[in-house]
mmCIF file of C-alpha atoms in Angstrom:
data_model
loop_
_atom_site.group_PDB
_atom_site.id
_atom_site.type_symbol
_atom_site.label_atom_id
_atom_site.label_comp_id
_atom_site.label_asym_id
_atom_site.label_seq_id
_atom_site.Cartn_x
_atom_site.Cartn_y
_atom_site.Cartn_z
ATOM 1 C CA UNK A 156 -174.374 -183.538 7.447
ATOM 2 C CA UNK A 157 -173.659 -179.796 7.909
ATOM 3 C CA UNK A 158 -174.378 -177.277 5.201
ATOM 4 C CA UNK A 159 -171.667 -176.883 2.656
ATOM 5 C CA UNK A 160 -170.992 -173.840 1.456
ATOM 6 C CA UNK A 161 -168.521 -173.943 -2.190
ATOM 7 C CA UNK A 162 -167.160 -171.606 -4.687
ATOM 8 C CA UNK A 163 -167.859 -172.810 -8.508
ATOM 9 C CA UNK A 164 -167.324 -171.721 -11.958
ATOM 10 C CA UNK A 165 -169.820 -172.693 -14.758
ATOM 11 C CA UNK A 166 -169.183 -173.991 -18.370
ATOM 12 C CA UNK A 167 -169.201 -170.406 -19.224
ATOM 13 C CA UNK A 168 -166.425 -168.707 -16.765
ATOM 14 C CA UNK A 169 -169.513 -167.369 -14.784
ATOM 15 C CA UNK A 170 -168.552 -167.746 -10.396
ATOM 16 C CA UNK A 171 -171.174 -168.402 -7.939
ATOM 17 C CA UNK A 172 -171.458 -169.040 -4.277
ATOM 18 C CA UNK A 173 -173.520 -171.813 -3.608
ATOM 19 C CA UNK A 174 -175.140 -174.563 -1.736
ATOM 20 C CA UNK A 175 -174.216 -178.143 -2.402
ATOM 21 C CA UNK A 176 -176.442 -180.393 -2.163
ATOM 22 C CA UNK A 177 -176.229 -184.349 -0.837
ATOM 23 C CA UNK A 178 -176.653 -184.799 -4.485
ATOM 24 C CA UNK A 179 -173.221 -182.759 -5.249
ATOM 25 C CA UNK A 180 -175.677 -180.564 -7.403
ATOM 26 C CA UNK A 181 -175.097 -176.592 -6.421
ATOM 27 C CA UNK A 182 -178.129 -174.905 -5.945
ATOM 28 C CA UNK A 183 -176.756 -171.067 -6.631
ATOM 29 C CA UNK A 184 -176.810 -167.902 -4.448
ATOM 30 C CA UNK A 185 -177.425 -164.522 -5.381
ATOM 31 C CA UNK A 186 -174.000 -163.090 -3.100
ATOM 32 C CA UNK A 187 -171.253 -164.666 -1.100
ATOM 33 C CA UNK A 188 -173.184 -166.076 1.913
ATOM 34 C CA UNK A 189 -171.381 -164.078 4.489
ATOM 35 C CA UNK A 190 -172.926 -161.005 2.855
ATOM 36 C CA UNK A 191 -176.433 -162.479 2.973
ATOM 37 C CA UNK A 192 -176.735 -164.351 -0.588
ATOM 38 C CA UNK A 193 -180.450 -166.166 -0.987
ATOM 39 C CA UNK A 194 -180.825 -169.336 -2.675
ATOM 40 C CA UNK A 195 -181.856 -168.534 -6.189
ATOM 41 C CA UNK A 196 -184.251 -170.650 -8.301
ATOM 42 C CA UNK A 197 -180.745 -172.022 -10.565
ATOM 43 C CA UNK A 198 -179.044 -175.274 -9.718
ATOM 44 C CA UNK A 199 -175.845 -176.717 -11.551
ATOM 45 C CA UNK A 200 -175.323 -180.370 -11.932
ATOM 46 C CA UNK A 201 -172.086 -181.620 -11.242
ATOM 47 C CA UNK A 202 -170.977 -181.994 -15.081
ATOM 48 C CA UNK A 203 -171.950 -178.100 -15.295
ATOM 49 C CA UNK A 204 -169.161 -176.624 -13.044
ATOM 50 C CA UNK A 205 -165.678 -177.132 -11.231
ATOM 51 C CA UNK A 206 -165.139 -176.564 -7.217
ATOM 52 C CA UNK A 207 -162.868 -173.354 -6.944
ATOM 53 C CA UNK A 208 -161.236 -172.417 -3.584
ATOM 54 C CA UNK A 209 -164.672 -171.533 -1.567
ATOM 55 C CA UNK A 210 -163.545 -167.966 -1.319
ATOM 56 C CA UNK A 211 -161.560 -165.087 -2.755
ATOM 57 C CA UNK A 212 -160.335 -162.577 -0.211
ATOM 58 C CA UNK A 213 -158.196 -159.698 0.204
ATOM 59 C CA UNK A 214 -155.670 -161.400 2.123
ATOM 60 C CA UNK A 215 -155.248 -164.497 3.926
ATOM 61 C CA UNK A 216 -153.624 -163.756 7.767
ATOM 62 C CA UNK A 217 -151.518 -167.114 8.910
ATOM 63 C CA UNK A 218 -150.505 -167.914 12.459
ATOM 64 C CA UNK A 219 -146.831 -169.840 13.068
ATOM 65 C CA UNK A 220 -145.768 -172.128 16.456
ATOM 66 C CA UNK A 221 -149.623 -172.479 17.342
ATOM 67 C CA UNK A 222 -149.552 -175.940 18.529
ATOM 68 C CA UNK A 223 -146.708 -176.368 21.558
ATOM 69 C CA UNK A 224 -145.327 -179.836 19.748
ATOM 70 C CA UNK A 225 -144.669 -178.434 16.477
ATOM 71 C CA UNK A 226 -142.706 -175.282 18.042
ATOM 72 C CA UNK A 227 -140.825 -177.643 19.517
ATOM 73 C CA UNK A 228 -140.474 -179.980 16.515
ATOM 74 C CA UNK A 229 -138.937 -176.925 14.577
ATOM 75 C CA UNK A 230 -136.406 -176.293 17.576
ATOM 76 C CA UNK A 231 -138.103 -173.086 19.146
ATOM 77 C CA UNK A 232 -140.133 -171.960 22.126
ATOM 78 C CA UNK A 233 -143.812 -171.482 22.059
ATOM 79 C CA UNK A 234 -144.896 -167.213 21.311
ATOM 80 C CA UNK A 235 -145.861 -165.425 23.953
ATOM 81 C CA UNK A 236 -147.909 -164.264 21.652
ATOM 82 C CA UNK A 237 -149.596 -165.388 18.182
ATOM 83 C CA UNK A 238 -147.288 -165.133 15.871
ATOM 84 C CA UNK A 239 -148.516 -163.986 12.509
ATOM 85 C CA UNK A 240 -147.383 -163.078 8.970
ATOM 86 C CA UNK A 241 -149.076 -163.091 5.476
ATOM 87 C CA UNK A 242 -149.625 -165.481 2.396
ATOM 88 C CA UNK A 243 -151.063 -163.453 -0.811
ATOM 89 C CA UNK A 244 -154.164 -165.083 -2.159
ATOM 90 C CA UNK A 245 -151.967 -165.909 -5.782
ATOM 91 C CA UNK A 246 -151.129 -168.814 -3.216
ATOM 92 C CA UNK A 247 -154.575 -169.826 -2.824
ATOM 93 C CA UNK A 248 -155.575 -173.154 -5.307
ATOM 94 C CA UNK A 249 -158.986 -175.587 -5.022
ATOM 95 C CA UNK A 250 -158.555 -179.178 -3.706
ATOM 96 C CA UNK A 251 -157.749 -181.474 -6.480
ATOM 97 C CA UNK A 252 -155.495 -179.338 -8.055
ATOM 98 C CA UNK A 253 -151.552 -179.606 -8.264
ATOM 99 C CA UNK A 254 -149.456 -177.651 -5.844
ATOM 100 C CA UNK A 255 -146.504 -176.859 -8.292
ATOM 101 C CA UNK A 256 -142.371 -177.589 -6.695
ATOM 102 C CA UNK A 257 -140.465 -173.925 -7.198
ATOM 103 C CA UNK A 258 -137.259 -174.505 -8.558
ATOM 104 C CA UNK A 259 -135.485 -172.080 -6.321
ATOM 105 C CA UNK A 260 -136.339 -174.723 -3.372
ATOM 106 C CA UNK A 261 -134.845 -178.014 -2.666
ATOM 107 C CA UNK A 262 -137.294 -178.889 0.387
ATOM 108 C CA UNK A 263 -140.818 -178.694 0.397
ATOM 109 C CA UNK A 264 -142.930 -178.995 3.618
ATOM 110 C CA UNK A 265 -146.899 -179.660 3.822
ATOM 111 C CA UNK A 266 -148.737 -178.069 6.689
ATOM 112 C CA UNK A 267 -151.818 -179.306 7.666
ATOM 113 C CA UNK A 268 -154.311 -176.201 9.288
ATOM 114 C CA UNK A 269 -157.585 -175.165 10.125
ATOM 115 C CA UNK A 270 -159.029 -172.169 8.154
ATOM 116 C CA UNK A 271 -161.384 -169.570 9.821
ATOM 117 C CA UNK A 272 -163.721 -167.561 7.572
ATOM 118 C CA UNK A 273 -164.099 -163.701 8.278
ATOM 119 C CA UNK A 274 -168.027 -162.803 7.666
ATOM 120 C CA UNK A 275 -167.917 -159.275 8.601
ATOM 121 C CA UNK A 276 -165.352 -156.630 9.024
ATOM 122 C CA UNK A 277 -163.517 -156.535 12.128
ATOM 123 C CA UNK A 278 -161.333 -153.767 13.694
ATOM 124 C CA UNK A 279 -159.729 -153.841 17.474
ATOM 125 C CA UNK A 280 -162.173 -156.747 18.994
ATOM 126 C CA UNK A 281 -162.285 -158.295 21.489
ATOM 127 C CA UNK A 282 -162.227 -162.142 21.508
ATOM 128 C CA UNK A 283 -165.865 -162.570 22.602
ATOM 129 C CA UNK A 284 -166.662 -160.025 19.235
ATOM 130 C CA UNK A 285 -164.314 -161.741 17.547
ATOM 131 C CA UNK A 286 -165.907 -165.340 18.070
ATOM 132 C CA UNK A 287 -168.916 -163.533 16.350
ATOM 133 C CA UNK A 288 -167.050 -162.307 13.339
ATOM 134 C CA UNK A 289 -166.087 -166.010 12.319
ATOM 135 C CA UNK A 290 -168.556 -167.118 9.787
ATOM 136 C CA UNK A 291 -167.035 -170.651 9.136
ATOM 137 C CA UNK A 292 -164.358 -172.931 8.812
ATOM 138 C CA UNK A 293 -162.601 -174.672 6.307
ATOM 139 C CA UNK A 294 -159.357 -176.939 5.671
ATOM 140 C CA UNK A 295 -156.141 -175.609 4.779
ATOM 141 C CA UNK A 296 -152.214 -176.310 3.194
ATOM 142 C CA UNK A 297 -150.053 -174.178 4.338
ATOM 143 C CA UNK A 298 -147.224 -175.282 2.108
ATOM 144 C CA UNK A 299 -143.819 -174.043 2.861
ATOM 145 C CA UNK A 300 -140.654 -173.524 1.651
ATOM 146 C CA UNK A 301 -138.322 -174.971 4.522
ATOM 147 C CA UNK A 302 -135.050 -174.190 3.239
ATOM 148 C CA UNK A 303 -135.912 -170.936 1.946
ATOM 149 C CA UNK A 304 -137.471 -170.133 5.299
ATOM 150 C CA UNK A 305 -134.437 -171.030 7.379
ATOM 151 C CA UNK A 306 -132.130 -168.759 4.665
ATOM 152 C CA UNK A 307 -134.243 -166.053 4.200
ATOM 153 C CA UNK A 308 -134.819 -165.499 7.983
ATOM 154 C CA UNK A 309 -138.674 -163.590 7.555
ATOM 155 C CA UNK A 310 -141.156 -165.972 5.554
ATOM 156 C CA UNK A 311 -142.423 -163.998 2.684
ATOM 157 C CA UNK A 312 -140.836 -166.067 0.140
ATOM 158 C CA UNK A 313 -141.246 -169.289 1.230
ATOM 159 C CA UNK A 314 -144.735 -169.443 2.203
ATOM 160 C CA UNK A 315 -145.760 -166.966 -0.778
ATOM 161 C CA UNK A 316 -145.253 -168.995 -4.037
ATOM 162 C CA UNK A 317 -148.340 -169.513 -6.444
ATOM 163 C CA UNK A 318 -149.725 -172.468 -5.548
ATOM 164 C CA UNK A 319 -148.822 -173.075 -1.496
ATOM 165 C CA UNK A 320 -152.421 -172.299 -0.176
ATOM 166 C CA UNK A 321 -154.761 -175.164 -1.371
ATOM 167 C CA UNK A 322 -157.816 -174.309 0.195
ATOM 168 C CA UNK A 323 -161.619 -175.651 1.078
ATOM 169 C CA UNK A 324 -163.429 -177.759 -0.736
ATOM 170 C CA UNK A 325 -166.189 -176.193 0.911
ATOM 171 C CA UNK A 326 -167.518 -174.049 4.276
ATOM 172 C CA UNK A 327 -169.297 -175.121 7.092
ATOM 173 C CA UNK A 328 -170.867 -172.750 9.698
ATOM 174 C CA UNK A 329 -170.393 -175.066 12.798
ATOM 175 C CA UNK A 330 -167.276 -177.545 14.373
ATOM 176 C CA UNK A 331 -166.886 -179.293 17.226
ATOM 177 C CA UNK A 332 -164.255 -177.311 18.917
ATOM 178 C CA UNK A 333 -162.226 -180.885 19.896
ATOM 179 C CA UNK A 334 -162.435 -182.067 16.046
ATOM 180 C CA UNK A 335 -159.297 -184.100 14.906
ATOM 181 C CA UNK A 336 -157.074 -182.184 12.097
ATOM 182 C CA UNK A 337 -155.133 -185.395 10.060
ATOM 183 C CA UNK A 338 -152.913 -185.073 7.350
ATOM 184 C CA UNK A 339 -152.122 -188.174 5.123
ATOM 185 C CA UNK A 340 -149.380 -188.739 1.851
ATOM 186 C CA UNK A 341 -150.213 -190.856 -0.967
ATOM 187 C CA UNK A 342 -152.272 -194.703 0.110
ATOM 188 C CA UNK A 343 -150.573 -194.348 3.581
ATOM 189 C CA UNK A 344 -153.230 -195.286 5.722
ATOM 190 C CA UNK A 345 -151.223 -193.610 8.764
ATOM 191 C CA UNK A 346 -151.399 -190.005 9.181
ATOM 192 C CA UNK A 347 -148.331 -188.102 9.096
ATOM 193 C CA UNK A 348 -149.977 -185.560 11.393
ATOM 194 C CA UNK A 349 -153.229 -185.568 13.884
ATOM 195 C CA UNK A 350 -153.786 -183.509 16.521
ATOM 196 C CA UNK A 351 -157.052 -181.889 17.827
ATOM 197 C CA UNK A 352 -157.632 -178.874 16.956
ATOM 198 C CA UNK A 353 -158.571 -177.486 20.477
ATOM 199 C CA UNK A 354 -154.723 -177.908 21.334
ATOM 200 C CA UNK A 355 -153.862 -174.481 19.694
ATOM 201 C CA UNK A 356 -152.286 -172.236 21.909
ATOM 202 C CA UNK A 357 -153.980 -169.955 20.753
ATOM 203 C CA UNK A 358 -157.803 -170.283 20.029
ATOM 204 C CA UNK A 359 -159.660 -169.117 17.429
ATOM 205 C CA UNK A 360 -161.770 -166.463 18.767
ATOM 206 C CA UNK A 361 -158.275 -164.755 20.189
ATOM 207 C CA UNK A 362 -156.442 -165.028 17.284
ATOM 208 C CA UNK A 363 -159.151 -163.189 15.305
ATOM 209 C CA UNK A 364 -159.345 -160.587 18.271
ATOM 210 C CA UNK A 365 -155.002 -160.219 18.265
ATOM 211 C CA UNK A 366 -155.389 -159.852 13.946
ATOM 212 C CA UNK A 367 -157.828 -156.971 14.087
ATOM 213 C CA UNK A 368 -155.638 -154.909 16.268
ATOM 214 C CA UNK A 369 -153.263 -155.440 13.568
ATOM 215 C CA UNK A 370 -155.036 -154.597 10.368
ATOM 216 C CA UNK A 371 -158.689 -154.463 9.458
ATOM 217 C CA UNK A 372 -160.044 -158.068 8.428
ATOM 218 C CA UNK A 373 -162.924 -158.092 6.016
ATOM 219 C CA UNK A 374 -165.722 -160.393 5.094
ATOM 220 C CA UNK A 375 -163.932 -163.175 3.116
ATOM 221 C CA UNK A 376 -160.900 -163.207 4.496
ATOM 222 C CA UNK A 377 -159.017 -166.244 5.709
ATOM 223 C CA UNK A 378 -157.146 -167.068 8.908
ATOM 224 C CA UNK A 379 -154.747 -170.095 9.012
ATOM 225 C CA UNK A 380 -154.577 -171.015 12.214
ATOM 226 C CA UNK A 381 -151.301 -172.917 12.768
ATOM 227 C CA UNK A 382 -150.281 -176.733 12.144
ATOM 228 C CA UNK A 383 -149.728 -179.471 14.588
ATOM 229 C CA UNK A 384 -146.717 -181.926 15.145
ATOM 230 C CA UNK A 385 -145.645 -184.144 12.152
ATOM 231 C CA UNK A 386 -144.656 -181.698 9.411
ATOM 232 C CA UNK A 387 -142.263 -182.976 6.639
ATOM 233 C CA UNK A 388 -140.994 -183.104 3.292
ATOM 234 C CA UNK A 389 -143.076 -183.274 -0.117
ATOM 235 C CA UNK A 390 -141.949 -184.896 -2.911
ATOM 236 C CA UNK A 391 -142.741 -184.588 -6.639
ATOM 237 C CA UNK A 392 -146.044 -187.006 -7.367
ATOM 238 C CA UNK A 393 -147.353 -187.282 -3.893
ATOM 239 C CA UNK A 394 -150.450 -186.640 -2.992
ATOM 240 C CA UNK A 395 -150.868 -184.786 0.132
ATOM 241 C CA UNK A 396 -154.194 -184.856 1.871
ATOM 242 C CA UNK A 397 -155.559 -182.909 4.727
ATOM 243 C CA UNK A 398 -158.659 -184.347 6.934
ATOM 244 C CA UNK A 399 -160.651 -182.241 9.677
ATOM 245 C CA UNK A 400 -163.436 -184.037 11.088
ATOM 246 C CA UNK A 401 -166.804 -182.470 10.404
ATOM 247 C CA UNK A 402 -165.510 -180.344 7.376
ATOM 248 C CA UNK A 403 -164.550 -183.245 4.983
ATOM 249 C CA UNK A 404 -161.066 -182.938 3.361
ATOM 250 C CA UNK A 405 -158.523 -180.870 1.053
ATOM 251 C CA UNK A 406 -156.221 -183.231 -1.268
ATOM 252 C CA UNK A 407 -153.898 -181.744 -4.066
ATOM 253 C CA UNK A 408 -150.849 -183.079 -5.715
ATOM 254 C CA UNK A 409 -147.226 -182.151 -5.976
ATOM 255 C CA UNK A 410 -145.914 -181.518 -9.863
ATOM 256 C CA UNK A 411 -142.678 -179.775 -11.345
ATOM 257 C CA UNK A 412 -143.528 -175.803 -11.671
#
């Protein structure tokens, strides 16, 4: 099994970077590991802290229309190049956590996406730099607004409420470039979306590169890298739950706001 990185807060408040352990105990770090945090002699049992979102950064970049069969599912033409727009990190919320339904929407969307981990600032890169600026990988919801999207014509809104970036549960270093994304709703044993992840448009490494020509990306920032064919509708109760092989998976739950 591949070497999970998480986020956790204590009985106390107190946040650490960790390790986590086959056990699900968290043996602590002294810094965020993409800044060179060493194992430190404390360990938390499970009863001893919560999983948070596996990082905190400055701003989380998100790529639209990255996979050719969900541009097509939403009725428009693949970019000619990545398309890409923001999501504040007041949207980011832990697995097992509710996302909450804004009452200024009447439609809902999951998306199902990748999530690339920024372990050192980058600025005007190229992809093979950029390839060496992404320190890991983790799942993401890229929950949406549809209705406010379509009105509103840019996407600030509707991908920016509280609560529409559930994030992690945890980081690994390493994934198999062709590993299958799947997104599932409530006991449905058939996913509502799967796709492989090496069917973006555009890969990881380029998107990173494109970004940094942009704006300055720094070490614990997230990427989203797009969603695959299959998105749809959430309703109040479901439970929405995102699968990438060789990461594990992200599940939350749909309440009133």
């Amino acid at each position: 099994m591949a070497q999970r990185y998480v986020r956790i807060q204590n009985q106390e408040g107190q946040i650490y970077y960790g390790l986590l352990q086959p056990s699900f105990n968290v043996q602590v770090l002294d810094a965020p590991p993409w800044l060179q945090g060493q194992p430190t002699e404390l360990i938390l049992t499970p009863e001893n802290y919560q999983i948070l979102a596996p990082c905190a950064p400055s701003k989380i970049v998100a790529v639209g229309k990255n996979y050719a069969d969900h541009a097509a599912e939403m009725g428009t033409p693949v970019p000619s190049e990545p398309l890409i727009f923001l999501k504040p990190p007041t949207s980011i919320i832990p697995s097992e956590t509710e996302i909450k339904y804004p009452p200024q929407s009447q439609r809902v969307d999951y998306e199902g996406e990748l999530a690339l981990i920024i372990g050192d600032r980058v600025f005007d890169c190229t992809p093979e730099i950029a390839q060496t600026k992404i320190w890991g990988y983790t799942i993401a919801n890229d929950v949406t607004a549809r209705d406010l999207q379509k009105q509103d014509g840019q996407w600030t809104r509707a991908k920016g409420f509280d609560t529409f970036c559930p994030l992690g549960p945890w980081i690994v270093r390493e994934l198999n470039p062709g590993a299958r994304l799947q997104t599932f709703l409530n006991d449905d044993a058939n996913p509502v979306q799967s796709s492989c992840i090496d069917r973006m448009v555009f890969p990881p490494d380029v998107l990173v590169s494109y970004i940094s020509q942009v704006m300055t990306l720094l070490p614990g920032d997230v990427v989203l890298t797009g969603t695959p064919e299959g998105v749809s509708a959430l309703q109040l109760g479901d439970r929405v739950r995102v699968e990438i092989e060789g990461i594990g998976r992200l599940e939350n739950t749909v309440a009133t706001r």
